[in-house]
Tab-separated table of C-alpha atoms and ligand atoms in Angstrom:
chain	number	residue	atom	x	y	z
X	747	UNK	CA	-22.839	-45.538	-31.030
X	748	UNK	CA	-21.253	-43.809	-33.969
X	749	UNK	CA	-17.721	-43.326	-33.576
X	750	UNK	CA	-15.631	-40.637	-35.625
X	751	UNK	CA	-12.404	-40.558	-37.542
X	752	UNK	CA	-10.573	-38.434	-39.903
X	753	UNK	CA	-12.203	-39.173	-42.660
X	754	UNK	CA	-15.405	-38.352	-41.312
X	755	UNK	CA	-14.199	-34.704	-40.378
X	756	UNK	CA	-14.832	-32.133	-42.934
X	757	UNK	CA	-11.638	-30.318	-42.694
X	758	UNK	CA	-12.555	-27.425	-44.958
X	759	UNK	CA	-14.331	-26.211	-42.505
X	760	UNK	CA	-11.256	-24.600	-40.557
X	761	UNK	CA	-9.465	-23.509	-44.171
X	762	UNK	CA	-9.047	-20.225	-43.959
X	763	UNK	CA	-9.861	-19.456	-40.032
X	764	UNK	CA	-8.004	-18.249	-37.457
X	765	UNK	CA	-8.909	-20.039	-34.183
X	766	UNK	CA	-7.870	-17.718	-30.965
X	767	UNK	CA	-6.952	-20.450	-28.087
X	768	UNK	CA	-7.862	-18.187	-24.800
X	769	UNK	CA	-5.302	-19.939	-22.185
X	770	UNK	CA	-2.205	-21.770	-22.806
X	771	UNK	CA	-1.803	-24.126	-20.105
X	772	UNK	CA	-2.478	-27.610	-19.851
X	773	UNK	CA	-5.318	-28.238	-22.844
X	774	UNK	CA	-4.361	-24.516	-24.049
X	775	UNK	CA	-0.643	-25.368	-25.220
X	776	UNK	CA	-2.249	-28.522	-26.921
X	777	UNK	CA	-4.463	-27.238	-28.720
X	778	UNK	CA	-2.506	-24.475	-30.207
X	779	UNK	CA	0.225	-26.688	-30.989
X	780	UNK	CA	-1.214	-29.043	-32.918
X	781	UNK	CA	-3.603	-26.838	-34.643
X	782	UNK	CA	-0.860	-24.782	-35.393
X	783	UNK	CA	1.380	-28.088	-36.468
X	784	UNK	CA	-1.854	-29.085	-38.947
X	785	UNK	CA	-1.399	-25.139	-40.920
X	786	UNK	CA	-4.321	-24.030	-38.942
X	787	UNK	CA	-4.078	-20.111	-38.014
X	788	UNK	CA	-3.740	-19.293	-34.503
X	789	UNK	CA	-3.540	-16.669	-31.946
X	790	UNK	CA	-3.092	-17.434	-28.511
X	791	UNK	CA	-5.145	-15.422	-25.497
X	792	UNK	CA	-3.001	-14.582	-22.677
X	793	UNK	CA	-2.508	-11.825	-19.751
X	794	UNK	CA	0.258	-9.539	-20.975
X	795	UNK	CA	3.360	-10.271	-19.239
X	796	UNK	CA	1.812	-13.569	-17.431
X	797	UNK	CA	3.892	-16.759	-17.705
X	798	UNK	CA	1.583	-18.098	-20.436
X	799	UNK	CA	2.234	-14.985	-22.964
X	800	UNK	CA	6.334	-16.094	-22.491
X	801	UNK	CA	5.380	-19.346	-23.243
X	802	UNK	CA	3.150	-18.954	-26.347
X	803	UNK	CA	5.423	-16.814	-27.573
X	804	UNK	CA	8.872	-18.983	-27.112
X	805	UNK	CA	6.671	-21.721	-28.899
X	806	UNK	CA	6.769	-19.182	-31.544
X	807	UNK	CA	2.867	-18.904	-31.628
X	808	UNK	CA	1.315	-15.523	-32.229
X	809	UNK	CA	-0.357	-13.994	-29.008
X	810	UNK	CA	-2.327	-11.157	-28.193
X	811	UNK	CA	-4.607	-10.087	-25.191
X	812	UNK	CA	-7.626	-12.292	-24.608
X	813	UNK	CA	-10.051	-9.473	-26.236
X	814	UNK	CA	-7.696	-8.666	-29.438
X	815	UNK	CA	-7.297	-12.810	-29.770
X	816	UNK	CA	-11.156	-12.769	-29.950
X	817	UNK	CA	-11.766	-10.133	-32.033
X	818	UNK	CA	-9.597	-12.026	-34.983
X	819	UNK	CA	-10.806	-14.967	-34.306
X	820	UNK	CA	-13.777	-17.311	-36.319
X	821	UNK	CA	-13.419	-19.744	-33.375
X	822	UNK	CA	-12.993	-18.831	-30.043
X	823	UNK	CA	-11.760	-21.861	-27.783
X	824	UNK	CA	-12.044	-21.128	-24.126
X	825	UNK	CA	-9.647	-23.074	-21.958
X	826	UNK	CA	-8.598	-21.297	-19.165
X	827	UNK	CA	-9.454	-22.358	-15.379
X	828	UNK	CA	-13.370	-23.117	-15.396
X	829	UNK	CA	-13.547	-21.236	-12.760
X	830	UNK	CA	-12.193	-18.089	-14.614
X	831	UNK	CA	-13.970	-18.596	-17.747
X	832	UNK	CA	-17.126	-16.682	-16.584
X	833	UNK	CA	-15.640	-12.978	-15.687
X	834	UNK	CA	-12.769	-13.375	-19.085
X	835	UNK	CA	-16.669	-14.227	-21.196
X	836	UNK	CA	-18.329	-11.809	-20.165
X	837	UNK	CA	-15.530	-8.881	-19.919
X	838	UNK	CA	-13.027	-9.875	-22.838
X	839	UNK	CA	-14.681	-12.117	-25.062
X	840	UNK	CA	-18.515	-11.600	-25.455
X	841	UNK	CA	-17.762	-7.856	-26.405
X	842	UNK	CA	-15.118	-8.160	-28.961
X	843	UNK	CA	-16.166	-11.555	-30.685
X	844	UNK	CA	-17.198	-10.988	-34.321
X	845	UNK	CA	-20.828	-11.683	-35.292
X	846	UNK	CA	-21.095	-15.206	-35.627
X	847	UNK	CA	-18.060	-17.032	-34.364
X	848	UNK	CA	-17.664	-19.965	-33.002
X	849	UNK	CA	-17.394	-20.320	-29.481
X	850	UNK	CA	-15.834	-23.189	-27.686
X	851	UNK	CA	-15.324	-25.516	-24.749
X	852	UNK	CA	-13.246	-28.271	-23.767
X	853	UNK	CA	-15.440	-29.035	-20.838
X	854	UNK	CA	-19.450	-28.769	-20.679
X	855	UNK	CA	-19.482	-27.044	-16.912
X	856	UNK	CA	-19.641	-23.266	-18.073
X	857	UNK	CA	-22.473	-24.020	-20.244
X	858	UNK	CA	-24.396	-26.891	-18.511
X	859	UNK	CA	-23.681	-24.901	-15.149
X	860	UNK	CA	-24.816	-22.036	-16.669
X	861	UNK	CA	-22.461	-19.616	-15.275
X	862	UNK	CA	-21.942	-18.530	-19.401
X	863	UNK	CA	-25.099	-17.321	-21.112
X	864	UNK	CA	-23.469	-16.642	-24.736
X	865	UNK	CA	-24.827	-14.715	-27.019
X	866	UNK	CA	-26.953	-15.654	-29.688
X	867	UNK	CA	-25.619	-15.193	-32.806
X	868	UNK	CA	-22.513	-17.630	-31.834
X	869	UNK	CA	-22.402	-21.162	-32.588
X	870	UNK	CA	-21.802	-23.041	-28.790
X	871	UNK	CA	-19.634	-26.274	-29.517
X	872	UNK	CA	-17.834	-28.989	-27.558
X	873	UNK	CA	-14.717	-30.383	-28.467
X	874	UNK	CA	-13.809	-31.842	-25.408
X	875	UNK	CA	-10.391	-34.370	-25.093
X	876	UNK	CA	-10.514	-37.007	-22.753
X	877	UNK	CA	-7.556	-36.963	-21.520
X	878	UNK	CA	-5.044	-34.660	-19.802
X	879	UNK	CA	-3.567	-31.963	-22.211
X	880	UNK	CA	0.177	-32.924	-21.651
X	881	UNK	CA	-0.915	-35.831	-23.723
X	882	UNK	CA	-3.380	-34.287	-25.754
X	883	UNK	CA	0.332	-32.716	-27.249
X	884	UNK	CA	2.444	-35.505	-26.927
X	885	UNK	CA	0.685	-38.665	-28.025
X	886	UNK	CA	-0.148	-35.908	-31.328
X	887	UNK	CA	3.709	-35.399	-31.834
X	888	UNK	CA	3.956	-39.072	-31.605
X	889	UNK	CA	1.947	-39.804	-34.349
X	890	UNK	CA	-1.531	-40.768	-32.338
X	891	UNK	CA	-4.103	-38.394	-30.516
X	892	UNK	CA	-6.625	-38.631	-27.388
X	893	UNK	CA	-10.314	-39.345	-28.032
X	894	UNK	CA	-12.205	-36.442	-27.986
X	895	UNK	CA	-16.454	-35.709	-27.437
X	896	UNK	CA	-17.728	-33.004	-29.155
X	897	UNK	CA	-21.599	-31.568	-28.996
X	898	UNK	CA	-22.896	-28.222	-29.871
X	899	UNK	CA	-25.106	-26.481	-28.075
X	900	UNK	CA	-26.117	-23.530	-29.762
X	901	UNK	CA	-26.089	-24.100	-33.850
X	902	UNK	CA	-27.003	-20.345	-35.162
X	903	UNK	CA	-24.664	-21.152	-38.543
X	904	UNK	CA	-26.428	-25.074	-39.319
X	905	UNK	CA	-22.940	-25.756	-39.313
X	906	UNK	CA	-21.585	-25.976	-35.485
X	907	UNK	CA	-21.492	-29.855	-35.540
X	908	UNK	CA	-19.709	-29.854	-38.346
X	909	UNK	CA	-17.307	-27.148	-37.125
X	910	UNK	CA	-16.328	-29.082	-34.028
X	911	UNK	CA	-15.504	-32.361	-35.567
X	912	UNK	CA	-13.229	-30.714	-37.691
X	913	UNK	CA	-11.549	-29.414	-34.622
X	914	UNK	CA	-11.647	-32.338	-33.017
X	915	UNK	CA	-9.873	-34.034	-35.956
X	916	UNK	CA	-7.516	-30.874	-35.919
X	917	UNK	CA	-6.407	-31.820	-32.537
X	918	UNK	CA	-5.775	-35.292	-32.533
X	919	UNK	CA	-9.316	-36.526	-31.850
X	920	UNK	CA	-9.867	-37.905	-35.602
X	921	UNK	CA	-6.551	-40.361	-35.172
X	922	UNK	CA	-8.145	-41.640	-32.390
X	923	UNK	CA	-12.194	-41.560	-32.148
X	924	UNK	CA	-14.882	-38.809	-31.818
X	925	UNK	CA	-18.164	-39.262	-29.929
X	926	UNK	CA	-20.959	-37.462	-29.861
X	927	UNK	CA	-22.513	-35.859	-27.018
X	928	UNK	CA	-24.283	-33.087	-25.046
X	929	UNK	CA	-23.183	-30.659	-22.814
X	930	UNK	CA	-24.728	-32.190	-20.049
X	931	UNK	CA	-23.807	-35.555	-20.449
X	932	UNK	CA	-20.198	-34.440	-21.139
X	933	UNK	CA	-20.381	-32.283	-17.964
X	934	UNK	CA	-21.625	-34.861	-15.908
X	935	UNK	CA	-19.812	-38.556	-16.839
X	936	UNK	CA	-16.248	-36.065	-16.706
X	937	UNK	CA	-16.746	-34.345	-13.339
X	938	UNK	CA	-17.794	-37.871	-11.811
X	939	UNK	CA	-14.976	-40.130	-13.551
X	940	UNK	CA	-12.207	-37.351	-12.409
X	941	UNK	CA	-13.927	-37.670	-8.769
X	942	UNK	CA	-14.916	-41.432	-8.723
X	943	UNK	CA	-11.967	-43.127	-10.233
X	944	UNK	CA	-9.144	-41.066	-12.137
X	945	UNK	CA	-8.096	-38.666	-9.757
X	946	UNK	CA	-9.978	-38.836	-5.919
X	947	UNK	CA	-10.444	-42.618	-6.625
X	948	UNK	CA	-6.964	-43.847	-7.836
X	949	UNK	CA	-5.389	-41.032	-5.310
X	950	UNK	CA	-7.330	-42.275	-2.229
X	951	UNK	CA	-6.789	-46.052	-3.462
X	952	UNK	CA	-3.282	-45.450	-3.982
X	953	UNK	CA	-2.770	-43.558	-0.363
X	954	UNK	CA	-4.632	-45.911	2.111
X	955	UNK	CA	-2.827	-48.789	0.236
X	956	UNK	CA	0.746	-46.769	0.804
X	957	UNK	CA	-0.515	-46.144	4.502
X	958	UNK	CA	-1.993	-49.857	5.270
X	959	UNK	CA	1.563	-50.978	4.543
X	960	UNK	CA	3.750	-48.273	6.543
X	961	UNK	CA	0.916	-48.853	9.381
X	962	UNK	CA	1.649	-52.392	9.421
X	963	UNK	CA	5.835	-51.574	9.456
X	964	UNK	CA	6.936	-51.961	6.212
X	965	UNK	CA	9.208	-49.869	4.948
X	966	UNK	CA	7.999	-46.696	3.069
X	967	UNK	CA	10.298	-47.256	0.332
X	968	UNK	CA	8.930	-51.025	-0.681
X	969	UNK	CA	5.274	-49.363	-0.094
X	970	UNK	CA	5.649	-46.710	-2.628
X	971	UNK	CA	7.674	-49.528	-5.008
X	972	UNK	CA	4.239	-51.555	-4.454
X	973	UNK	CA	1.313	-49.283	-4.326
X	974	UNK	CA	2.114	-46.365	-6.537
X	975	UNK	CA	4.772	-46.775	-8.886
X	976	UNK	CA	3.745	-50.015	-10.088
X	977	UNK	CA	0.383	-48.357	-10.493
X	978	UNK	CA	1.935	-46.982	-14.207
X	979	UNK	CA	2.815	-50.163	-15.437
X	980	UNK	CA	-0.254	-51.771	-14.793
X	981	UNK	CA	-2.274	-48.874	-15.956
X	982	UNK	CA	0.183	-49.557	-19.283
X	983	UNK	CA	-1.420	-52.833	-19.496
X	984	UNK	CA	-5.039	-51.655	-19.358
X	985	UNK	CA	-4.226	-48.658	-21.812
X	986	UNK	CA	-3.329	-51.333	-24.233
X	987	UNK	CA	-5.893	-54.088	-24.410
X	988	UNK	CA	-8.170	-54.122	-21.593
X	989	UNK	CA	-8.481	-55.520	-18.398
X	990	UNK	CA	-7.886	-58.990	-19.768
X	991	UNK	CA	-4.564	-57.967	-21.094
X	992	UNK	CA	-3.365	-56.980	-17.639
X	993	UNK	CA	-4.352	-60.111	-15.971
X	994	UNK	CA	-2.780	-62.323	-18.835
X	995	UNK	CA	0.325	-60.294	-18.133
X	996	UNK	CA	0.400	-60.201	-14.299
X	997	UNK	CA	0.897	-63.762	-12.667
X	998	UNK	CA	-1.389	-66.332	-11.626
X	999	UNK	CA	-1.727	-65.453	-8.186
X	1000	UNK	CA	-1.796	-61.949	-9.313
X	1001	UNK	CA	-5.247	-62.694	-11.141
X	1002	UNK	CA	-6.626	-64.685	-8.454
X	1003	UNK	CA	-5.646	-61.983	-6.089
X	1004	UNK	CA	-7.389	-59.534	-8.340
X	1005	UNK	CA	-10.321	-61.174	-9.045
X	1006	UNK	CA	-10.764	-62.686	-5.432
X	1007	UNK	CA	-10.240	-59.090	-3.208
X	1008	UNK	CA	-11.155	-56.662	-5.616
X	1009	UNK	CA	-14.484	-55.852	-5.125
X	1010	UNK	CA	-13.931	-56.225	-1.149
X	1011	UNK	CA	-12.266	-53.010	-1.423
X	1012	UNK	CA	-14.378	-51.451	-3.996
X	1013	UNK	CA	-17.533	-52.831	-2.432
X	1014	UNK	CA	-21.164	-52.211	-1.703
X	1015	UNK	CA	-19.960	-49.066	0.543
X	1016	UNK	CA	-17.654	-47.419	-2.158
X	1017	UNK	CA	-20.763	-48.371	-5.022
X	1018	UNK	CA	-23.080	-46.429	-2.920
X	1019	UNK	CA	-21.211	-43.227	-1.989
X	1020	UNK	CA	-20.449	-43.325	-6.194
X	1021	UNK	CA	-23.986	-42.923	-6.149
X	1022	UNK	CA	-24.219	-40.301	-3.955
X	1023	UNK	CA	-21.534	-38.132	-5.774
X	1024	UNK	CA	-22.944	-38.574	-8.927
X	1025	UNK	CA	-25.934	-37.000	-7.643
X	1026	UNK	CA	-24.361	-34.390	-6.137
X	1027	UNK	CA	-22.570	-33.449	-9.589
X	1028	UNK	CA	-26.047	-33.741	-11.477
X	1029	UNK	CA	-28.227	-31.499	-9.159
X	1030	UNK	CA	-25.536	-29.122	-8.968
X	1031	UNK	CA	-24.598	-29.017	-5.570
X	1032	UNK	CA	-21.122	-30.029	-6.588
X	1033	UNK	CA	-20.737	-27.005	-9.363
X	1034	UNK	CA	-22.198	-24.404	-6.716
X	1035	UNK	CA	-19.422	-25.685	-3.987
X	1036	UNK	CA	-16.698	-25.531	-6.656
X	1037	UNK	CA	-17.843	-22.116	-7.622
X	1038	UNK	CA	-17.627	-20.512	-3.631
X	1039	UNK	CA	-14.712	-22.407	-3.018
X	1040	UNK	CA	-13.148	-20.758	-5.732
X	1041	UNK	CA	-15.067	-17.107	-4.882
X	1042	UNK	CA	-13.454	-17.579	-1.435
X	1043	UNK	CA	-9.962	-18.274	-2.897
X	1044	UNK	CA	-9.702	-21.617	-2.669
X	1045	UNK	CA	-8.851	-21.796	0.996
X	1046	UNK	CA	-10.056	-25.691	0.779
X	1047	UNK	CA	-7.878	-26.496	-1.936
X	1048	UNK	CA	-4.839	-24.236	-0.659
X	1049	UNK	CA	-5.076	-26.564	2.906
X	1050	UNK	CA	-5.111	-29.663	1.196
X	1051	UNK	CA	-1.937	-29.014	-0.934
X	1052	UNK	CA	-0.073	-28.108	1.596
X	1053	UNK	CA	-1.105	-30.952	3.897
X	1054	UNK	CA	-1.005	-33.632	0.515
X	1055	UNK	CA	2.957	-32.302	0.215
X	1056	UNK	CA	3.634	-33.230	3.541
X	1057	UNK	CA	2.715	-36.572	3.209
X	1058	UNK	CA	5.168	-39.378	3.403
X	1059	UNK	CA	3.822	-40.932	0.063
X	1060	UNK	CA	4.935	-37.911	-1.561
X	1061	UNK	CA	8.429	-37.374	-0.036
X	1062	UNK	CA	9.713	-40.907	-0.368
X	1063	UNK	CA	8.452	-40.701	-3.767
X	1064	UNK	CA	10.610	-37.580	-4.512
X	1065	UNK	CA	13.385	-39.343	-3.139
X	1066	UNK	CA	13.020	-42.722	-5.242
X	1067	UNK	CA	12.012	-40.968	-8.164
X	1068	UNK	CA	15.450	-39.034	-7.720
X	1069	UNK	CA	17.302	-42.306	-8.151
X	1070	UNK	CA	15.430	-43.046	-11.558
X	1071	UNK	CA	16.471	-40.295	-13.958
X	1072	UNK	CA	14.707	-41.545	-16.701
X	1073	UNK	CA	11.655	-40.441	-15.282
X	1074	UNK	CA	12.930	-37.039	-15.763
X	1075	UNK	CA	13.822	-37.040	-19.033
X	1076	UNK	CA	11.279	-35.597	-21.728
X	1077	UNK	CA	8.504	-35.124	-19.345
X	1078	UNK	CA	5.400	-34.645	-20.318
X	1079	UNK	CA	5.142	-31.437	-17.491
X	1080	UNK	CA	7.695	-28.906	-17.896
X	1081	UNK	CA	6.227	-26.018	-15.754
X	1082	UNK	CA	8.851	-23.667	-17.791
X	1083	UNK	CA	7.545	-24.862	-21.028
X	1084	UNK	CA	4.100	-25.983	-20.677
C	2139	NDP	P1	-5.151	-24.422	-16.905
C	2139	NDP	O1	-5.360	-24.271	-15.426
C	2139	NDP	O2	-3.970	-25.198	-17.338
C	2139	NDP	O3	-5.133	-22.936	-17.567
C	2139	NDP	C1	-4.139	-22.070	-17.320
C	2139	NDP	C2	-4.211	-20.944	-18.335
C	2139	NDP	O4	-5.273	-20.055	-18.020
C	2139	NDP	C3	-2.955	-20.129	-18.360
C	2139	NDP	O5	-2.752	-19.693	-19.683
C	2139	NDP	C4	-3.291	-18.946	-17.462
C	2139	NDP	O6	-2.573	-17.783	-17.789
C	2139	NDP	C5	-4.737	-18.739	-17.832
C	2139	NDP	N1	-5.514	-18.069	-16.790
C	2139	NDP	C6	-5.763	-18.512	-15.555
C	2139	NDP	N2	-6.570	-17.682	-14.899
C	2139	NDP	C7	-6.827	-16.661	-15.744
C	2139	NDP	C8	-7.578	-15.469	-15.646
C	2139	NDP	N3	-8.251	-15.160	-14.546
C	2139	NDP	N4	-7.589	-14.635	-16.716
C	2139	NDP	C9	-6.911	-14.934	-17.847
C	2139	NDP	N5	-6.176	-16.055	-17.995
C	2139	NDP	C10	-6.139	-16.894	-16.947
C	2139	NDP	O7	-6.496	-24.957	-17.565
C	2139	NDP	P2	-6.775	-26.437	-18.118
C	2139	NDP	O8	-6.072	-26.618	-19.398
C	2139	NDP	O9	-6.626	-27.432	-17.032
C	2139	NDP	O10	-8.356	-26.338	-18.414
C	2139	NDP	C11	-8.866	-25.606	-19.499
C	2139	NDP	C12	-10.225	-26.168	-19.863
C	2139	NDP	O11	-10.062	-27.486	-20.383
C	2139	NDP	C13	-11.189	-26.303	-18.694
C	2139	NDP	O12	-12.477	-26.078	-19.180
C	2139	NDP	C14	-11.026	-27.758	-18.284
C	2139	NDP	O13	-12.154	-28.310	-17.618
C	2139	NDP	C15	-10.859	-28.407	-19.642
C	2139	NDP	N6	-10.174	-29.696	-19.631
C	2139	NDP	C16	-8.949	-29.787	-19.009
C	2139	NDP	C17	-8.256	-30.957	-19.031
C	2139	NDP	C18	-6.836	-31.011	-18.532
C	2139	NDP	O14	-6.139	-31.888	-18.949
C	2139	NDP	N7	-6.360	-30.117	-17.677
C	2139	NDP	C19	-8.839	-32.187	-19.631
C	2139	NDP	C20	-10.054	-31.951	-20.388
C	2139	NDP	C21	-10.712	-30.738	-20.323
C	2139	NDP	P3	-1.292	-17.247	-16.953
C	2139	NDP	O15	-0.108	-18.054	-17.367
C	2139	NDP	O16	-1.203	-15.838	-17.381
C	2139	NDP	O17	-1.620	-17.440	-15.514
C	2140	MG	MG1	-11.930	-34.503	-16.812
């Protein structure tokens, strides 16, 4: 598989455009930011007097209402909520956009889902980060960037390919590798590894491990020490060189305990329902239950915070994480800021 870099990007491509960045939250404030850092022009989309508007503007971006950002722009990159993207398309965007912008994503859903039908004179692209936006801005200010996919899938100019590996390469993406893909399979492989493994796998791993311990009398504090915090520092290792790098690091009997127990936990029973839930994400039953969920105002999701923040895991790790200030200092989430 090809993989891109800077050099590869055609960065002429985004002289002379403005790029409006509907959203600034978590991919939003990346993106502008570090288009905006590389002397790209950019106008943010926000909701007049929202938090996002305060934001953009105390970054000193320039920002305008979602429609007016669109109507400027030669690229149109679409990262608020999935779930709002739909009604802002079809209401804000679709009717101001000039004849032949760009139009993009950062995630395939809208399009592969097809909850946006965009018109046809716009070039559809991808340019899609794989990783969370906090970083997408700070491993960029730090000299790096976070792999990014790109795809197009509507090419009305001949040039939409071309167009999203420059902004790829504009965000970071060139510093670090660019793959090609397709909506679909970008739709797909991200709403299954944020269910499987990143998010409901490492949170559910991380939880019964917290609560097998506490169960068994330990003491919350040493539980959290053991099953969550460390999780960072071993996650470190991985980052950096693979799984073979964290077991050369950990001790002995750390690797024999890994390589020994591992797949008892992760076995046969968790390999099948990974099955199952990558099925349900490719026939679309998963997209249709996000969508109601989200029709019915996330009642599901508004339940489950408030049960997840009363959970001891979560209130002896406030309390530890208290006694560490360091943690606190230049995070990459500041709710004011970003
Ligand atoms: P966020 O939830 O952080 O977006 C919040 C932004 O959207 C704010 O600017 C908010 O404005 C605005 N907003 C929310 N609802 C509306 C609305 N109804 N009308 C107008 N503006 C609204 O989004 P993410 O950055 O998480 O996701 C953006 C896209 O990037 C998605 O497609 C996502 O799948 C994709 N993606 C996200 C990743 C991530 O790290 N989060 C990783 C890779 C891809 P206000 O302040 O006014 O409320
Ligand atoms: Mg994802």
């Amino acid at each position: 598989m090809k993989v891109f870099y800077n050099k590869d990007a055609d960065r002429a491509r985004l002289d002379g455009k403005t790029v409006a960045v509907i959203g600034y939250g978590s991919q939003g404030h990346a993106h502008a930011n570090n288009l905006s850092d590389g002397k790209i022009k950019v106008v943010v989309g926000a909701r007049r007097g929202g938090e996002s508007w305060k934001k953009a503007k105390a970054a000193g971006l320039s920002v305008a209402a979602p429609a007016a950002a669109a109507k400027r722009a030669d690229i149109i990159m679409m990262l608020l909520p999935d779930e709002a993207q739909a009604e802002v398309y079809a209401r804000d965007i679709a009717p101001a956009a000039k004849k032949g912008a760009a139009l993009g994503f950062a995630h395939g859903f809208n399009i592969h889902f097809s909850q946006i039908q965009p018109r046809a004179d716009m070039d559809v692209i991808l340019a899609a980060p794989k990783g969370p936006g906090h970083l997408v801005r700070s491993t960029f200010v730090a000299g790096g960037g976070v792999p990014c996919l790109i795809a197009a899938h509507q090419d009305t100019s001949g040039a939409a390919r071309e167009i999203a590996l420059a902004y790829a390469a504009a965000i970071g993406g060139g510093r670090a590798g660019i793959i090609e893909t397709t909506f679909r399979e970008e739709a797909e492989t991200d709403l299954f590894g944020e269910q499987a493994v990143l998010c409901g796998g490492l949170t559910a791993l991380a939880e019964a491990g917290f609560e097998t311990l506490v169960e068994a009398g330990y003491a919350p504090e040493m539980a959290y020490f053991e099953c969550l915090h460390e999780l960072k520092l071993i996650v470190d290792l991985l980052y950096e060189g693979g799984i073979a790098n964290m077991r050369y690091s950990v001790s002995n009997t750390a690797e024999y305990g890994d390589i020994s127990r591992g797949r008892r936990i992760i076995g046969e029973g968790a390999r099948a329902e990974m099955k199952k839930i990558l099925a349900e994400i490719q026939s679309g039953e998963f997209a249709r239950e996000f969508i109601l969920e989200c029709r019915a105002n996330s009642p599901t999701v508004q339940a489950m915070r408030k049960q997840a923040a009363e959970k001891p895991v979560e209130k002896v790790g406030a309390r530890l994480r208290g006694m560490m200030p360091w943690i606190g200092k230049n995070r990459l989430v500041d709710r004011g800021k970003n």
